Every structure is written in C-alpha cells, then in structure tokens.
Amino acid sequence: MIPAIGRTIDDLSTPAVLVDLDVLESNVGRMAARARDAGVRLRPHAKTHKCPEIARLQRAAGAWGLSVAKVGEAEVFADAGFDDLFVAFPVVGEDKGRRLLSLADRARLAVGTDSVEGARTLARPFRDVGRSLDVVLKVDVGYGRVGVLPEQALDLARRVGAVPGLHLRGVFTHAGHGYLADTRAGVEEVARLEGERLAAVSAELRAGGLPVEEVSVGSTPTAAAMRVSGVTECRPGNYVFHDASQVALGTCSVADCALTILATVVSVPGAGRAVLDAGSKTLSSDPLRPRPGGYGQVLGRASRVEKLSEEHGVLEVAEGEVFRVGERVRILPNHACAVANLHDCLVGVSGDRVEALLEVAARGKVR
Ligand SMILES: Cc1ncc(COP(=O)(O)O)c(C=O)c1O
C-alpha cells in the first residue's frame, strides 16, 4: 500500500492502520513529562510500535534509551542508531549471547534474567573475549509470569552477579496484573505495590553488599509506580497509542487513543449484523481487558466487533444504528501493540490528512 501523502484517508485502501500524529505526540510528551516530574529515567518499551520513527519522537521528548522484548528488536533499533538498549526479557541461549556480543560493540546493552542457568548461556561468549554483559534481575511483584520472588531475589542476585562474563546492573519488574484490576483504585494499588516491592528488593540487595544501579518499573496502567521512592527508571510502552483496554481501565479517554483501524463494511447480510474487511489478521484476537467485551469498538458508535475470523470482523449492530456496504468505519482495537505487529506500516494522519508512512521495522522479530 502506498498512501498518497497529503491526500485524505478516503484514498487509502482498507484495512489500514491509522496513527493520529497529534495524539501520538501529545501522549509521548505527557509520559516524558511524568517521568521528568517523578525524577526517573524514561526507557519506553518499543515493542508497542516497533517503529524507529516513533522511537525518535520519544528520544526527542527526553527518553533515555529504549526497552525491547527480543534480541532481534534490539538489532533493528541499533541499526536505526539507538545506542542504549535494554532487552526486558529473560533471554536464554548461547546463540543469542553471541548476537548480543556483536550488538555490544555499538550499544550500551542490558538483558533481563531470572535464573543462573539462563544467564550463564549469555555469559559464555562475553567471558571468552574478556568482556561482560549487563544483566538486570527480573522480580515478580505479583503478576505470576516470569521473575524471581522478592524473598529469593538476594540469593539469586548474588549467584548471577558471581558468574564470570556478567555484571549485575539492577532489578526490574512488570506489573502486568494491573491489566486485570477491574477498578481504578485496584490499578493504583497494583502500581503502588509494584514500586514498593521492587524498591524493597533493591534495598535488600544493597544491604547485602550488591551494587544496584537501576530499579526499573513499567507498564502503562501502572506508570504511577515511577513515583515511588527508590525507583530510577520507568518502561511504559502502550501509552504512545493507548487502546480500548486502556480506556476500560481508566488510563485514558478515547480522545487519547492514537491508533485506529480504517475498515470497510463489506457485507450487511441480515438485521443486526454487518461485516468488515478487518478480522483477526488486522485487529488481532486479543481480548478486551480487564473484562472481555468484543474485539474492537466502532468509533463514534455503540456497535462493536463481536466475532472474528481471519479476514472478517462481524459487528453486532447496536439498536438504532445502520451500516451500509461500502461505508468506512474506524475501529478502536483492544490491544494496539498486537495490531502494530501485524502490519508492515502504519499510516500517520493529522485529522483526515495522510502525513506519513511509519515502517514497523521490528515487526515479527521474535528471535
Ligand atoms: C517487561 C515489560 N516491560 C514493560 C512493558 C510495557 O507495558 P505497557 O505496554 O503496559 O506499557 C511490557 C509490556 O508487555 C513488558 O512485558
């Protein structure tokens, strides 16, 4: 798809992923200001957009390096000139260690870990050439995904820090369970505990004689964790776009959502049903959080996508609404990060005017 820059979204072929550049810039600026006010470094998670262009905006607004999820994403951003990268994932494998070693020539690097066994696989290539890789210990503050429990963190930090070829930089966490809290107060409580538990672990490590340079929290709904004393870094990702889940969680309003999908109604086969040319390959099949509720909201209407197959998005038409074949609608997706990963490029718009093409350069870099 080659959109006509300077023309309107009516000229785009659908489905197309639109990013409102004005909303994007204001989201980027607001989170940068929150981090500045809290006195922490902002290291945005680039897995949300995977676009060097958007990462440049974040850097211009004051971001201090980037977080990524995979070594392959780190390689793309290093190629684009980003020289301070944290792979916020427990990377395991000597093949990855070798790729990290070659990345270390062009970027300040760190990698997450939650086991000595895993960390050793990365250490070998560094140790063999007399160098060391910075690792950051992942702590589980309640999400129950990866990470060492706080009470076992000191012991693991000592053992990881003693592996030749590794240097322990600090601790990090991700409170993904904030997405499951069904009240705003619940989200805020997760954020408070995220910051406090991680700060307590860092204090224990320091008391145990280990240097802790970085205490890194991060998710968009729980970004307030950055205000807890002792936290040094914050890694939100989704905030650049926001999505229907952030609206449902009370993180933002619909007006703060930058990413939408432009789709065409391709069939109105019966009363109460209209079908779009955007299915799971466009919208992803990620559920709405914190409670399930369809697969995308039609902007400005009450109807939403209730069923998905790969290329079809089936709207349950709300009472009083009418959809016509050929009509175009904009859909607010449940999870903007998953949508970006499904597309080669995002169309930057200002109002209805097409302004830019943003390449999703790190899409699909799962290794
Ligand atoms: C380890 C880690 N850090 C930071 C983030 C960013 O969180 P969010 O997208 O909610 O801002 C994520 C998201 O999945 C993550 O897994």
mmCIF file of C-alpha atoms and ligand atoms in Angstrom:
data_model
loop_
_atom_site.group_PDB
_atom_site.id
_atom_site.type_symbol
_atom_site.label_atom_id
_atom_site.label_comp_id
_atom_site.label_asym_id
_atom_site.label_seq_id
_atom_site.Cartn_x
_atom_site.Cartn_y
_atom_site.Cartn_z
ATOM 1 C CA MET A 1 0.000 0.000 0.000
ATOM 2 C CA ILE A 2 1.420 3.369 -0.995
ATOM 3 C CA PRO A 3 -0.781 6.007 0.565
ATOM 4 C CA ALA A 4 -0.946 9.352 -1.073
ATOM 5 C CA ILE A 5 0.842 11.640 1.355
ATOM 6 C CA GLY A 6 -1.018 14.920 1.531
ATOM 7 C CA ARG A 7 -4.312 13.364 0.403
ATOM 8 C CA THR A 8 -7.065 12.107 2.683
ATOM 9 C CA ILE A 9 -7.775 8.757 4.300
ATOM 10 C CA ASP A 10 -10.569 8.291 1.736
ATOM 11 C CA ASP A 11 -7.789 7.480 -0.756
ATOM 12 C CA LEU A 12 -6.409 4.628 1.365
ATOM 13 C CA SER A 13 -7.019 1.003 0.597
ATOM 14 C CA THR A 14 -8.570 -0.799 3.588
ATOM 15 C CA PRO A 15 -7.952 -2.210 6.083
ATOM 16 C CA ALA A 16 -5.339 0.353 7.098
ATOM 17 C CA VAL A 17 -3.862 1.166 10.488
ATOM 18 C CA LEU A 18 -4.024 4.886 11.175
ATOM 19 C CA VAL A 19 -1.970 6.713 13.770
ATOM 20 C CA ASP A 20 -3.146 10.183 14.668
ATOM 21 C CA LEU A 21 0.173 12.039 14.834
ATOM 22 C CA ASP A 22 -1.167 14.857 17.007
ATOM 23 C CA VAL A 23 -2.464 12.418 19.635
ATOM 24 C CA LEU A 24 0.746 10.376 19.380
ATOM 25 C CA GLU A 25 2.902 13.438 20.029
ATOM 26 C CA SER A 26 0.806 14.526 22.947
ATOM 27 C CA ASN A 27 0.939 11.008 24.507
ATOM 28 C CA VAL A 28 4.726 10.932 24.048
ATOM 29 C CA GLY A 29 5.126 14.376 25.602
ATOM 30 C CA ARG A 30 2.832 13.666 28.545
ATOM 31 C CA MET A 31 4.623 10.486 29.649
ATOM 32 C CA ALA A 32 8.009 12.190 29.236
ATOM 33 C CA ALA A 33 6.769 14.997 31.499
ATOM 34 C CA ARG A 34 5.504 12.498 34.094
ATOM 35 C CA ALA A 35 8.920 10.842 34.207
ATOM 36 C CA ARG A 36 10.694 14.200 34.478
ATOM 37 C CA ASP A 37 8.389 15.255 37.324
ATOM 38 C CA ALA A 38 8.990 11.958 39.124
ATOM 39 C CA GLY A 39 12.763 12.306 38.650
ATOM 40 C CA VAL A 40 13.146 8.950 36.872
ATOM 41 C CA ARG A 41 14.596 7.995 33.503
ATOM 42 C CA LEU A 42 12.024 7.019 30.880
ATOM 43 C CA ARG A 43 13.025 3.974 28.860
ATOM 44 C CA PRO A 44 9.914 3.371 26.724
ATOM 45 C CA HIS A 45 9.112 -0.152 25.603
ATOM 46 C CA ALA A 46 9.452 -0.084 21.821
ATOM 47 C CA LYS A 47 7.694 -3.438 21.370
ATOM 48 C CA THR A 48 4.445 -1.446 21.213
ATOM 49 C CA HIS A 49 5.195 0.389 17.974
ATOM 50 C CA LYS A 50 8.382 -1.274 16.637
ATOM 51 C CA CYS A 51 8.905 1.915 14.586
ATOM 52 C CA PRO A 52 12.248 3.764 14.668
ATOM 53 C CA GLU A 53 10.335 6.894 13.645
ATOM 54 C CA ILE A 54 8.224 6.807 16.814
ATOM 55 C CA ALA A 55 11.236 5.923 18.956
ATOM 56 C CA ARG A 56 12.932 9.080 17.611
ATOM 57 C CA LEU A 57 9.983 11.119 18.819
ATOM 58 C CA GLN A 58 10.317 9.509 22.250
ATOM 59 C CA ARG A 59 14.039 10.253 22.324
ATOM 60 C CA ALA A 60 13.464 13.871 21.292
ATOM 61 C CA ALA A 61 10.985 14.187 24.175
ATOM 62 C CA GLY A 62 13.626 13.017 26.640
ATOM 63 C CA ALA A 63 13.541 9.201 26.633
ATOM 64 C CA TRP A 64 16.720 7.676 27.952
ATOM 65 C CA GLY A 65 17.307 4.608 25.801
ATOM 66 C CA LEU A 66 14.726 2.032 24.786
ATOM 67 C CA SER A 67 13.347 -1.222 26.127
ATOM 68 C CA VAL A 68 12.731 -4.069 23.697
ATOM 69 C CA ALA A 69 11.456 -7.618 24.125
ATOM 70 C CA LYS A 70 13.731 -9.562 21.805
ATOM 71 C CA VAL A 71 17.341 -9.550 20.607
ATOM 72 C CA GLY A 72 16.008 -9.164 17.056
ATOM 73 C CA GLU A 73 14.192 -5.974 18.078
ATOM 74 C CA ALA A 74 17.385 -4.682 19.675
ATOM 75 C CA GLU A 75 19.225 -5.317 16.387
ATOM 76 C CA VAL A 76 16.660 -3.307 14.403
ATOM 77 C CA PHE A 77 16.826 -0.351 16.785
ATOM 78 C CA ALA A 78 20.634 -0.470 16.932
ATOM 79 C CA ASP A 79 20.644 -0.358 13.107
ATOM 80 C CA ALA A 80 18.423 2.732 13.382
ATOM 81 C CA GLY A 81 21.004 4.436 15.605
ATOM 82 C CA PHE A 82 19.707 3.732 19.129
ATOM 83 C CA ASP A 83 22.693 3.117 21.348
ATOM 84 C CA ASP A 84 21.206 2.313 24.777
ATOM 85 C CA LEU A 85 19.010 -0.783 24.728
ATOM 86 C CA PHE A 86 17.525 -2.986 27.443
ATOM 87 C CA VAL A 87 16.129 -6.358 26.365
ATOM 88 C CA ALA A 88 13.492 -6.607 29.106
ATOM 89 C CA PHE A 89 13.006 -10.352 28.739
ATOM 90 C CA PRO A 90 14.746 -13.392 30.258
ATOM 91 C CA VAL A 91 16.824 -14.142 27.170
ATOM 92 C CA VAL A 92 18.342 -17.650 27.132
ATOM 93 C CA GLY A 93 20.706 -19.252 24.602
ATOM 94 C CA GLU A 94 24.340 -19.047 23.588
ATOM 95 C CA ASP A 95 23.296 -18.096 20.020
ATOM 96 C CA LYS A 96 21.593 -15.035 21.489
ATOM 97 C CA GLY A 97 24.647 -14.365 23.667
ATOM 98 C CA ARG A 98 26.787 -14.228 20.515
ATOM 99 C CA ARG A 99 24.384 -11.781 18.846
ATOM 100 C CA LEU A 100 24.372 -9.663 22.000
ATOM 101 C CA LEU A 101 28.169 -9.619 21.964
ATOM 102 C CA SER A 102 28.209 -8.178 18.468
ATOM 103 C CA LEU A 103 25.494 -5.657 19.450
ATOM 104 C CA ALA A 104 27.587 -4.609 22.441
ATOM 105 C CA ASP A 105 30.069 -3.015 20.032
ATOM 106 C CA ARG A 106 27.501 -0.416 19.008
ATOM 107 C CA ALA A 107 25.165 -0.002 22.000
ATOM 108 C CA ARG A 108 25.146 0.132 25.778
ATOM 109 C CA LEU A 109 23.263 -3.077 26.470
ATOM 110 C CA ALA A 110 21.440 -4.880 29.258
ATOM 111 C CA VAL A 111 19.355 -8.044 29.318
ATOM 112 C CA GLY A 112 16.791 -9.393 31.790
ATOM 113 C CA THR A 113 17.317 -12.633 33.649
ATOM 114 C CA ASP A 114 15.604 -14.690 36.338
ATOM 115 C CA SER A 115 17.895 -17.733 36.508
ATOM 116 C CA VAL A 116 21.586 -18.551 36.825
ATOM 117 C CA GLU A 117 21.205 -21.264 34.191
ATOM 118 C CA GLY A 118 19.798 -18.825 31.644
ATOM 119 C CA ALA A 119 22.235 -16.047 32.456
ATOM 120 C CA ARG A 120 25.210 -18.424 32.071
ATOM 121 C CA THR A 121 24.237 -19.156 28.461
ATOM 122 C CA LEU A 122 24.587 -15.449 27.663
ATOM 123 C CA ALA A 123 27.772 -15.012 29.676
ATOM 124 C CA ARG A 124 29.898 -17.525 27.793
ATOM 125 C CA PRO A 125 30.543 -15.539 24.593
ATOM 126 C CA PHE A 126 31.351 -12.416 26.669
ATOM 127 C CA ARG A 127 33.635 -14.253 29.101
ATOM 128 C CA ASP A 128 35.523 -15.914 26.233
ATOM 129 C CA VAL A 129 36.626 -12.486 24.959
ATOM 130 C CA GLY A 130 37.217 -10.951 28.394
ATOM 131 C CA ARG A 131 34.124 -8.751 28.348
ATOM 132 C CA SER A 132 30.958 -8.636 30.426
ATOM 133 C CA LEU A 133 27.250 -8.245 29.731
ATOM 134 C CA ASP A 134 24.991 -6.167 31.983
ATOM 135 C CA VAL A 135 22.062 -8.178 33.346
ATOM 136 C CA VAL A 136 19.039 -6.933 35.248
ATOM 137 C CA LEU A 137 17.263 -9.290 37.634
ATOM 138 C CA LYS A 138 13.567 -9.742 36.913
ATOM 139 C CA VAL A 139 11.464 -9.700 40.075
ATOM 140 C CA ASP A 140 7.872 -10.946 40.225
ATOM 141 C CA VAL A 141 5.809 -8.394 42.158
ATOM 142 C CA GLY A 142 2.550 -10.326 41.730
ATOM 143 C CA TYR A 143 1.968 -10.896 38.018
ATOM 144 C CA GLY A 144 2.972 -14.549 38.216
ATOM 145 C CA ARG A 145 4.615 -14.704 34.788
ATOM 146 C CA VAL A 146 8.418 -14.650 34.947
ATOM 147 C CA GLY A 147 10.708 -13.297 37.640
ATOM 148 C CA VAL A 148 12.179 -14.349 40.947
ATOM 149 C CA LEU A 149 10.029 -13.895 44.054
ATOM 150 C CA PRO A 150 11.165 -10.946 46.189
ATOM 151 C CA GLU A 151 12.209 -13.211 49.081
ATOM 152 C CA GLN A 152 14.562 -15.180 46.795
ATOM 153 C CA ALA A 153 15.992 -12.173 44.962
ATOM 154 C CA LEU A 154 19.082 -11.577 47.106
ATOM 155 C CA ASP A 155 20.274 -15.159 46.821
ATOM 156 C CA LEU A 156 19.742 -15.208 43.038
ATOM 157 C CA ALA A 157 21.332 -11.775 42.577
ATOM 158 C CA ARG A 158 24.460 -12.990 44.398
ATOM 159 C CA ARG A 159 24.698 -16.088 42.223
ATOM 160 C CA VAL A 160 24.044 -14.245 38.937
ATOM 161 C CA GLY A 161 26.451 -11.447 39.891
ATOM 162 C CA ALA A 162 29.188 -14.015 40.520
ATOM 163 C CA VAL A 163 29.030 -15.529 37.011
ATOM 164 C CA PRO A 164 32.150 -14.545 35.014
ATOM 165 C CA GLY A 165 31.119 -12.523 31.969
ATOM 166 C CA LEU A 166 28.135 -10.884 33.709
ATOM 167 C CA HIS A 167 27.670 -7.615 35.546
ATOM 168 C CA LEU A 168 24.502 -7.151 37.619
ATOM 169 C CA ARG A 169 23.106 -3.710 36.803
ATOM 170 C CA GLY A 170 19.941 -3.787 38.889
ATOM 171 C CA VAL A 171 16.386 -5.066 39.189
ATOM 172 C CA PHE A 172 13.232 -4.699 37.100
ATOM 173 C CA THR A 173 9.617 -5.755 37.120
ATOM 174 C CA HIS A 174 6.454 -5.541 35.027
ATOM 175 C CA ALA A 175 3.115 -5.490 36.847
ATOM 176 C CA GLY A 176 1.039 -6.978 34.026
ATOM 177 C CA HIS A 177 -1.641 -7.917 36.562
ATOM 178 C CA GLY A 178 -2.550 -4.205 36.561
ATOM 179 C CA TYR A 179 -4.452 -5.071 33.363
ATOM 180 C CA LEU A 180 -6.707 -7.392 35.347
ATOM 181 C CA ALA A 181 -7.690 -4.931 38.061
ATOM 182 C CA ASP A 182 -11.306 -4.015 37.470
ATOM 183 C CA THR A 183 -11.373 -0.696 39.301
ATOM 184 C CA ARG A 184 -9.159 2.381 39.006
ATOM 185 C CA ALA A 185 -8.343 2.039 42.707
ATOM 186 C CA GLY A 186 -7.281 -1.547 42.039
ATOM 187 C CA VAL A 187 -4.886 -0.422 39.269
ATOM 188 C CA GLU A 188 -3.422 2.233 41.560
ATOM 189 C CA GLU A 189 -2.878 -0.336 44.315
ATOM 190 C CA VAL A 190 -1.000 -2.610 41.871
ATOM 191 C CA ALA A 191 1.165 0.391 40.866
ATOM 192 C CA ARG A 192 1.970 1.280 44.476
ATOM 193 C CA LEU A 193 2.912 -2.308 45.344
ATOM 194 C CA GLU A 194 4.945 -2.636 42.117
ATOM 195 C CA GLY A 195 7.120 0.304 43.124
ATOM 196 C CA GLU A 196 7.308 -0.527 46.818
ATOM 197 C CA ARG A 197 8.124 -4.215 46.394
ATOM 198 C CA LEU A 198 10.844 -3.532 43.839
ATOM 199 C CA ALA A 199 12.343 -0.706 45.907
ATOM 200 C CA ALA A 200 12.374 -3.033 48.951
ATOM 201 C CA VAL A 201 14.220 -5.701 46.949
ATOM 202 C CA SER A 202 16.785 -3.144 45.775
ATOM 203 C CA ALA A 203 17.351 -2.009 49.385
ATOM 204 C CA GLU A 204 17.868 -5.613 50.459
ATOM 205 C CA LEU A 205 20.389 -6.213 47.676
ATOM 206 C CA ARG A 206 22.323 -3.066 48.605
ATOM 207 C CA ALA A 207 22.290 -4.073 52.280
ATOM 208 C CA GLY A 208 23.702 -7.405 51.130
ATOM 209 C CA GLY A 209 26.632 -5.608 49.503
ATOM 210 C CA LEU A 210 25.439 -5.697 45.888
ATOM 211 C CA PRO A 211 25.515 -2.515 43.825
ATOM 212 C CA VAL A 212 22.089 -1.699 42.318
ATOM 213 C CA GLU A 213 22.286 0.987 39.687
ATOM 214 C CA GLU A 214 18.820 0.548 38.148
ATOM 215 C CA VAL A 215 15.424 -0.043 39.775
ATOM 216 C CA SER A 216 13.094 -0.270 36.797
ATOM 217 C CA VAL A 217 9.288 -0.489 36.835
ATOM 218 C CA GLY A 218 6.910 -0.272 33.964
ATOM 219 C CA SER A 219 3.556 -0.623 32.360
ATOM 220 C CA THR A 220 1.150 1.996 31.054
ATOM 221 C CA PRO A 221 -1.714 1.473 33.537
ATOM 222 C CA THR A 222 0.706 1.312 36.486
ATOM 223 C CA ALA A 223 3.029 4.093 35.341
ATOM 224 C CA ALA A 224 2.406 5.810 38.709
ATOM 225 C CA ALA A 225 4.838 3.246 40.187
ATOM 226 C CA MET A 226 7.577 5.606 38.917
ATOM 227 C CA ARG A 227 6.728 7.980 41.775
ATOM 228 C CA VAL A 228 7.692 5.501 44.497
ATOM 229 C CA SER A 229 10.910 6.468 46.247
ATOM 230 C CA GLY A 230 13.847 4.325 45.156
ATOM 231 C CA VAL A 231 12.595 3.736 41.609
ATOM 232 C CA THR A 232 15.072 5.033 38.999
ATOM 233 C CA GLU A 233 13.537 4.046 35.657
ATOM 234 C CA CYS A 234 10.141 3.502 34.040
ATOM 235 C CA ARG A 235 9.367 1.411 30.925
ATOM 236 C CA PRO A 236 5.802 2.003 29.703
ATOM 237 C CA GLY A 237 5.085 1.018 26.103
ATOM 238 C CA ASN A 238 1.416 1.154 25.180
ATOM 239 C CA TYR A 239 0.975 4.823 26.174
ATOM 240 C CA VAL A 240 2.098 6.052 22.741
ATOM 241 C CA PHE A 241 -1.094 4.661 21.175
ATOM 242 C CA HIS A 242 -3.416 3.633 24.024
ATOM 243 C CA ASP A 243 -6.376 1.400 23.077
ATOM 244 C CA ALA A 244 -9.833 0.223 24.162
ATOM 245 C CA SER A 245 -8.343 -1.690 27.116
ATOM 246 C CA GLN A 246 -6.626 1.445 28.450
ATOM 247 C CA VAL A 247 -9.950 3.281 28.156
ATOM 248 C CA ALA A 248 -11.706 0.450 30.046
ATOM 249 C CA LEU A 249 -9.002 0.547 32.730
ATOM 250 C CA GLY A 250 -9.418 4.305 33.152
ATOM 251 C CA THR A 251 -5.863 5.056 31.991
ATOM 252 C CA CYS A 252 -7.059 7.477 29.307
ATOM 253 C CA SER A 253 -10.067 8.622 27.312
ATOM 254 C CA VAL A 254 -10.983 7.668 23.739
ATOM 255 C CA ALA A 255 -9.613 11.053 22.630
ATOM 256 C CA ASP A 256 -6.146 9.939 23.850
ATOM 257 C CA CYS A 257 -6.131 6.873 21.570
ATOM 258 C CA ALA A 258 -3.826 7.431 18.597
ATOM 259 C CA LEU A 259 -4.185 4.122 16.754
ATOM 260 C CA THR A 260 -7.345 3.067 14.916
ATOM 261 C CA ILE A 261 -8.115 0.736 12.047
ATOM 262 C CA LEU A 262 -9.829 2.083 8.970
ATOM 263 C CA ALA A 263 -12.091 -0.672 7.633
ATOM 264 C CA THR A 264 -14.805 -1.070 5.011
ATOM 265 C CA VAL A 265 -18.221 -2.648 5.551
ATOM 266 C CA VAL A 266 -18.211 -5.478 3.005
ATOM 267 C CA SER A 267 -21.476 -7.209 3.846
ATOM 268 C CA VAL A 268 -24.732 -6.486 5.661
ATOM 269 C CA PRO A 269 -26.218 -9.967 5.490
ATOM 270 C CA GLY A 270 -29.055 -9.532 7.943
ATOM 271 C CA ALA A 271 -30.589 -7.308 10.553
ATOM 272 C CA GLY A 272 -28.254 -6.689 13.448
ATOM 273 C CA ARG A 273 -25.135 -7.796 11.566
ATOM 274 C CA ALA A 274 -22.560 -6.011 9.439
ATOM 275 C CA VAL A 275 -19.203 -7.408 8.376
ATOM 276 C CA LEU A 276 -15.896 -5.554 7.998
ATOM 277 C CA ASP A 277 -12.816 -6.356 5.912
ATOM 278 C CA ALA A 278 -10.786 -6.432 9.147
ATOM 279 C CA GLY A 279 -10.550 -9.713 11.033
ATOM 280 C CA SER A 280 -8.029 -11.243 13.396
ATOM 281 C CA LYS A 281 -5.179 -10.705 10.897
ATOM 282 C CA THR A 282 -5.795 -6.971 11.224
ATOM 283 C CA LEU A 283 -7.231 -6.444 14.718
ATOM 284 C CA SER A 284 -5.526 -9.386 16.481
ATOM 285 C CA SER A 285 -7.732 -11.624 18.628
ATOM 286 C CA ASP A 286 -6.552 -10.188 21.919
ATOM 287 C CA PRO A 287 -9.419 -9.778 24.388
ATOM 288 C CA LEU A 288 -10.573 -6.516 25.893
ATOM 289 C CA ARG A 289 -9.191 -6.032 29.399
ATOM 290 C CA PRO A 290 -9.873 -6.026 32.260
ATOM 291 C CA ARG A 291 -13.134 -7.778 31.211
ATOM 292 C CA PRO A 292 -13.781 -9.438 27.835
ATOM 293 C CA GLY A 293 -16.090 -7.435 25.537
ATOM 294 C CA GLY A 294 -15.731 -7.986 21.821
ATOM 295 C CA TYR A 295 -12.746 -7.278 19.579
ATOM 296 C CA GLY A 296 -12.952 -3.580 18.825
ATOM 297 C CA GLN A 297 -15.224 -0.598 19.151
ATOM 298 C CA VAL A 298 -16.611 1.349 16.184
ATOM 299 C CA LEU A 299 -15.516 4.927 16.818
ATOM 300 C CA GLY A 300 -18.395 7.298 17.375
ATOM 301 C CA ARG A 301 -20.962 4.490 17.512
ATOM 302 C CA ALA A 302 -22.175 1.956 20.052
ATOM 303 C CA SER A 303 -21.650 -1.083 17.781
ATOM 304 C CA ARG A 304 -18.624 -3.278 18.256
ATOM 305 C CA VAL A 305 -16.847 -6.223 16.668
ATOM 306 C CA GLU A 306 -18.327 -9.278 18.364
ATOM 307 C CA LYS A 307 -16.908 -12.104 16.253
ATOM 308 C CA LEU A 308 -13.710 -12.533 14.299
ATOM 309 C CA SER A 309 -12.347 -14.835 11.695
ATOM 310 C CA GLU A 310 -9.084 -14.201 9.887
ATOM 311 C CA GLU A 311 -10.396 -11.659 7.389
ATOM 312 C CA HIS A 312 -13.883 -10.887 8.707
ATOM 313 C CA GLY A 313 -14.841 -8.714 11.644
ATOM 314 C CA VAL A 314 -18.503 -9.213 12.480
ATOM 315 C CA LEU A 315 -20.242 -6.236 14.027
ATOM 316 C CA GLU A 316 -23.194 -6.677 16.304
ATOM 317 C CA VAL A 317 -25.148 -3.631 15.209
ATOM 318 C CA ALA A 318 -26.410 -1.631 18.159
ATOM 319 C CA GLU A 319 -30.067 -0.628 18.222
ATOM 320 C CA GLY A 320 -30.766 2.408 16.064
ATOM 321 C CA GLU A 321 -27.506 2.145 14.081
ATOM 322 C CA VAL A 322 -27.310 1.334 10.389
ATOM 323 C CA PHE A 323 -24.295 0.244 8.328
ATOM 324 C CA ARG A 324 -24.185 0.254 4.520
ATOM 325 C CA VAL A 325 -21.998 -1.875 2.253
ATOM 326 C CA GLY A 326 -19.058 0.261 1.134
ATOM 327 C CA GLU A 327 -19.184 2.517 4.164
ATOM 328 C CA ARG A 328 -15.908 3.100 6.017
ATOM 329 C CA VAL A 329 -15.566 2.976 9.783
ATOM 330 C CA ARG A 330 -12.751 3.381 12.273
ATOM 331 C CA ILE A 331 -12.204 0.717 14.905
ATOM 332 C CA LEU A 332 -10.534 1.231 18.266
ATOM 333 C CA PRO A 333 -8.725 -2.078 18.906
ATOM 334 C CA ASN A 334 -8.435 -3.896 22.230
ATOM 335 C CA HIS A 335 -4.627 -4.074 22.140
ATOM 336 C CA ALA A 336 -2.705 -1.603 19.969
ATOM 337 C CA CYS A 337 0.691 -3.340 20.431
ATOM 338 C CA ALA A 338 -0.634 -6.572 18.923
ATOM 339 C CA VAL A 339 -2.158 -4.651 15.988
ATOM 340 C CA ALA A 340 1.092 -2.851 15.132
ATOM 341 C CA ASN A 341 2.919 -6.171 14.986
ATOM 342 C CA LEU A 342 0.525 -7.405 12.279
ATOM 343 C CA HIS A 343 1.256 -4.618 9.787
ATOM 344 C CA ASP A 344 4.238 -3.541 7.683
ATOM 345 C CA CYS A 345 3.435 0.104 8.068
ATOM 346 C CA LEU A 346 1.213 2.487 9.956
ATOM 347 C CA VAL A 347 -0.310 5.488 8.252
ATOM 348 C CA GLY A 348 0.389 8.728 10.104
ATOM 349 C CA VAL A 349 -2.548 11.118 9.851
ATOM 350 C CA SER A 350 -3.443 14.553 11.082
ATOM 351 C CA GLY A 351 -7.220 14.768 11.118
ATOM 352 C CA ASP A 352 -8.179 13.060 7.841
ATOM 353 C CA ARG A 353 -4.990 14.075 6.039
ATOM 354 C CA VAL A 354 -2.301 11.464 5.345
ATOM 355 C CA GLU A 355 1.020 12.863 6.583
ATOM 356 C CA ALA A 356 3.482 9.990 6.859
ATOM 357 C CA LEU A 357 4.180 6.320 6.469
ATOM 358 C CA LEU A 358 5.683 4.700 9.574
ATOM 359 C CA GLU A 359 7.569 1.488 8.896
ATOM 360 C CA VAL A 360 7.051 -1.203 11.549
ATOM 361 C CA ALA A 361 10.673 -2.184 11.091
ATOM 362 C CA ALA A 362 10.902 -4.550 14.069
ATOM 363 C CA ARG A 363 7.669 -6.423 13.425
ATOM 364 C CA GLY A 364 7.877 -10.176 13.731
ATOM 365 C CA LYS A 365 11.387 -10.109 15.251
ATOM 366 C CA VAL A 366 10.577 -12.877 17.701
ATOM 367 C CA ARG A 367 14.097 -14.344 17.955
HETATM 368 C C1 LIG B 1 8.709 -6.453 30.620
HETATM 369 C C2 LIG B 1 7.788 -5.391 30.141
HETATM 370 N N1 LIG B 1 8.086 -4.107 30.417
HETATM 371 C C3 LIG B 1 7.280 -3.095 30.009
HETATM 372 C C4 LIG B 1 6.123 -3.345 29.291
HETATM 373 C C5 LIG B 1 5.270 -2.196 28.842
HETATM 374 O O1 LIG B 1 3.960 -2.284 29.346
HETATM 375 P P1 LIG B 1 2.758 -1.483 28.691
HETATM 376 O O2 LIG B 1 2.660 -1.928 27.289
HETATM 377 O O3 LIG B 1 1.584 -1.776 29.548
HETATM 378 O O4 LIG B 1 3.113 -0.041 28.778
HETATM 379 C C6 LIG B 1 5.789 -4.677 28.987
HETATM 380 C C7 LIG B 1 4.560 -4.984 28.225
HETATM 381 O O5 LIG B 1 4.203 -6.085 27.952
HETATM 382 C C8 LIG B 1 6.632 -5.722 29.427
HETATM 383 O O6 LIG B 1 6.362 -7.006 29.167
#
